[in-house]
Amino acid sequence: MALLRTAVAGFLLAGALGAAAGPAVADDGGFTLEDPRITESSGLAASRAHPGVYWTHNDQDGPRVFAVDGRTGRTVATVTLRGIGTPRDMEAVSVGPDGAVYVGDIGDNLNGTWDHVWIYRFPEPKELGDRTVDATQYTVRYADGPRDAEALMVHPKTGRVYIASKNEDGGGLYEGPARLSADGANVFRRVGEVPWVTDGAFSPDGTELVLRSYFSARAYAWEGGGRLGEERRVSAPLQRQSESVTYTLDGTALMIGSEGKGSEVVRVPVERGAGAGSGQTRTPAPGSPSDGGSSADGGSGGGASGEGGNATLGALVLGAVAVGAFWLRRARGRRPRG
């Protein structure tokens, strides 16, 4: 129930501040997921092979992913993965510099039940269309024990895979081996501290890492070696259950999505030169010596709540009730398959 109270309180606080601040994030694009099969879009990744197309997936589903046209929101390909086991809780997707799509079957709604999780990898199809492809399955273990996670990011230059764990009091950033191996377990080691995270993405040039939560988003300068540099607040829309984020292929905008049938993916322009003189405050990364805030979501990083909202307080209260109802249902009965 602590999780439920946090979700409702956070939504109310974000909404109240947003209503007082004025207009929300400018929406100069984006799309609505039209496919009725996509009801739990938990990850989002811009295709490298097909500009303007985005990969997404449900969390509780069979071994399949969807390619969605960013202009129309329509599914242009359904790719079924062959050669892997039954997914338990697919929470993230990323495209690597090797031209492959990585799917993170890394969720654990019981917060540490699974002693291992999986990553699936398959080459991006050269042509779009429904097909079945061979995928490679990688076993993942954490050096400090099992945990829940919803964010998997492949660095666009090195190809190294990172996972951000999800915890009410703050999670960890985990770095995988230089190359994943299909033989035996791949041990991911904790290299940093992060707030509550539901998804993440590297910028196309690899210099920045954005981490998304339900009510805010933060961008960190990427210093390599798993190190998080200076932090800045990122404008983010208030959504029912925001669980996905990716950069556009050209790096000029973030695409931020939510779970739910017919959910919207909102385009948020990236502010160049963010930081000094830009109107967006940079602060030390969580866990650094000069970090004066909490590592929990709502610490020094700020987020959508301070950027504004265009809904009335009454509508936000209704939204908080909806979020609370979701978490209550999840706490009472929803469990990963397996």
PDB file of C-alpha atoms in Angstrom, residues 40 42-43 57-65 81 83-94 101-109 113-122 135-142 146-154 161-164 180 186 188 199 330 334-338:
ATOM      1  CA  GLU A  40       0.338  -2.449 -22.391  1.00  0.00           C
ATOM      2  CA  SER A  42       5.861  -0.881 -21.904  1.00  0.00           C
ATOM      3  CA  GLY A  43       8.801   0.038 -24.108  1.00  0.00           C
ATOM      4  CA  HIS A  57       5.490  -4.453 -27.148  1.00  0.00           C
ATOM      5  CA  ASN A  58       3.108  -5.488 -24.395  1.00  0.00           C
ATOM      6  CA  ASP A  59       4.558  -6.536 -21.055  1.00  0.00           C
ATOM      7  CA  GLN A  60       2.329  -9.587 -20.549  1.00  0.00           C
ATOM      8  CA  ASP A  61       2.243 -11.153 -23.998  1.00  0.00           C
ATOM      9  CA  GLY A  62       3.631 -13.828 -26.239  1.00  0.00           C
ATOM     10  CA  PRO A  63       7.080 -13.480 -27.870  1.00  0.00           C
ATOM     11  CA  ARG A  64       6.201 -10.680 -30.276  1.00  0.00           C
ATOM     12  CA  VAL A  65       6.920  -7.011 -30.917  1.00  0.00           C
ATOM     13  CA  LEU A  81      10.332 -14.306 -31.982  1.00  0.00           C
ATOM     14  CA  GLY A  83      13.848 -19.931 -30.492  1.00  0.00           C
ATOM     15  CA  ILE A  84      13.201 -18.397 -27.069  1.00  0.00           C
ATOM     16  CA  GLY A  85      11.160 -19.444 -24.059  1.00  0.00           C
ATOM     17  CA  THR A  86       7.846 -18.030 -22.859  1.00  0.00           C
ATOM     18  CA  PRO A  87       8.236 -14.369 -21.861  1.00  0.00           C
ATOM     19  CA  ARG A  88       7.340 -13.491 -18.274  1.00  0.00           C
ATOM     20  CA  ASP A  89       7.280  -9.687 -18.153  1.00  0.00           C
ATOM     21  CA  MET A  90       8.708  -7.811 -21.149  1.00  0.00           C
ATOM     22  CA  GLU A  91       9.326  -4.232 -20.058  1.00  0.00           C
ATOM     23  CA  ALA A  92      11.791  -2.577 -22.433  1.00  0.00           C
ATOM     24  CA  VAL A  93      13.118  -2.440 -25.983  1.00  0.00           C
ATOM     25  CA  SER A  94      16.194  -0.801 -27.489  1.00  0.00           C
ATOM     26  CA  VAL A 101      16.558  -5.066 -31.539  1.00  0.00           C
ATOM     27  CA  TYR A 102      16.983  -5.949 -27.858  1.00  0.00           C
ATOM     28  CA  VAL A 103      13.894  -6.808 -25.794  1.00  0.00           C
ATOM     29  CA  GLY A 104      14.189  -6.821 -22.017  1.00  0.00           C
ATOM     30  CA  ASP A 105      12.136  -9.543 -20.318  1.00  0.00           C
ATOM     31  CA  ILE A 106      13.289  -8.003 -17.037  1.00  0.00           C
ATOM     32  CA  GLY A 107      10.140  -7.195 -15.057  1.00  0.00           C
ATOM     33  CA  ASP A 108       9.473  -8.750 -11.663  1.00  0.00           C
ATOM     34  CA  ASN A 109       6.258  -7.554 -10.058  1.00  0.00           C
ATOM     35  CA  THR A 113      11.347 -13.389  -7.109  1.00  0.00           C
ATOM     36  CA  TRP A 114      13.196 -14.367 -10.284  1.00  0.00           C
ATOM     37  CA  ASP A 115      16.831 -15.374  -9.779  1.00  0.00           C
ATOM     38  CA  HIS A 116      17.386 -14.576 -13.448  1.00  0.00           C
ATOM     39  CA  VAL A 117      15.731 -12.621 -16.254  1.00  0.00           C
ATOM     40  CA  TRP A 118      16.227 -12.567 -20.017  1.00  0.00           C
ATOM     41  CA  ILE A 119      17.160 -10.374 -22.935  1.00  0.00           C
ATOM     42  CA  TYR A 120      16.055 -11.307 -26.461  1.00  0.00           C
ATOM     43  CA  ARG A 121      17.930 -10.067 -29.513  1.00  0.00           C
ATOM     44  CA  PHE A 122      16.989 -10.223 -33.200  1.00  0.00           C
ATOM     45  CA  ALA A 135      16.049 -14.622 -31.820  1.00  0.00           C
ATOM     46  CA  THR A 136      18.897 -15.144 -29.375  1.00  0.00           C
ATOM     47  CA  GLN A 137      18.059 -15.466 -25.691  1.00  0.00           C
ATOM     48  CA  TYR A 138      20.497 -14.197 -23.042  1.00  0.00           C
ATOM     49  CA  THR A 139      20.220 -15.055 -19.350  1.00  0.00           C
ATOM     50  CA  VAL A 140      20.826 -12.127 -16.990  1.00  0.00           C
ATOM     51  CA  ARG A 141      21.660 -12.128 -13.289  1.00  0.00           C
ATOM     52  CA  TYR A 142      22.469  -9.173 -11.042  1.00  0.00           C
ATOM     53  CA  PRO A 146      17.350 -10.342  -7.953  1.00  0.00           C
ATOM     54  CA  ARG A 147      15.340  -7.165  -8.449  1.00  0.00           C
ATOM     55  CA  ASP A 148      12.565  -5.586 -10.477  1.00  0.00           C
ATOM     56  CA  ALA A 149      13.464  -3.551 -13.565  1.00  0.00           C
ATOM     57  CA  GLU A 150      11.667  -1.858 -16.444  1.00  0.00           C
ATOM     58  CA  ALA A 151      14.416  -0.005 -18.315  1.00  0.00           C
ATOM     59  CA  LEU A 152      16.958  -1.512 -20.712  1.00  0.00           C
ATOM     60  CA  MET A 153      19.240   0.707 -22.772  1.00  0.00           C
ATOM     61  CA  VAL A 154      21.815  -0.242 -25.413  1.00  0.00           C
ATOM     62  CA  VAL A 161      23.655  -3.056 -22.443  1.00  0.00           C
ATOM     63  CA  TYR A 162      22.481  -1.277 -19.291  1.00  0.00           C
ATOM     64  CA  ILE A 163      19.495  -1.950 -17.040  1.00  0.00           C
ATOM     65  CA  ALA A 164      17.932   0.425 -14.503  1.00  0.00           C
ATOM     66  CA  LEU A 180      26.526 -10.660 -24.108  1.00  0.00           C
ATOM     67  CA  ASN A 186      25.507 -12.560 -18.039  1.00  0.00           C
ATOM     68  CA  PHE A 188      25.128  -7.155 -14.559  1.00  0.00           C
ATOM     69  CA  ASP A 199      12.089   3.340 -18.966  1.00  0.00           C
ATOM     70  CA  ARG A 330      -1.893  -4.663  -9.489  1.00  0.00           C
ATOM     71  CA  ARG A 334      -1.449  -9.049 -11.086  1.00  0.00           C
ATOM     72  CA  ARG A 335       1.613 -11.295 -11.262  1.00  0.00           C
ATOM     73  CA  PRO A 336       4.109 -12.060 -14.025  1.00  0.00           C
ATOM     74  CA  ARG A 337       3.567 -15.142 -16.091  1.00  0.00           C
ATOM     75  CA  GLY A 338       6.003 -17.978 -15.738  1.00  0.00           C
TER      76      GLY A 338
END
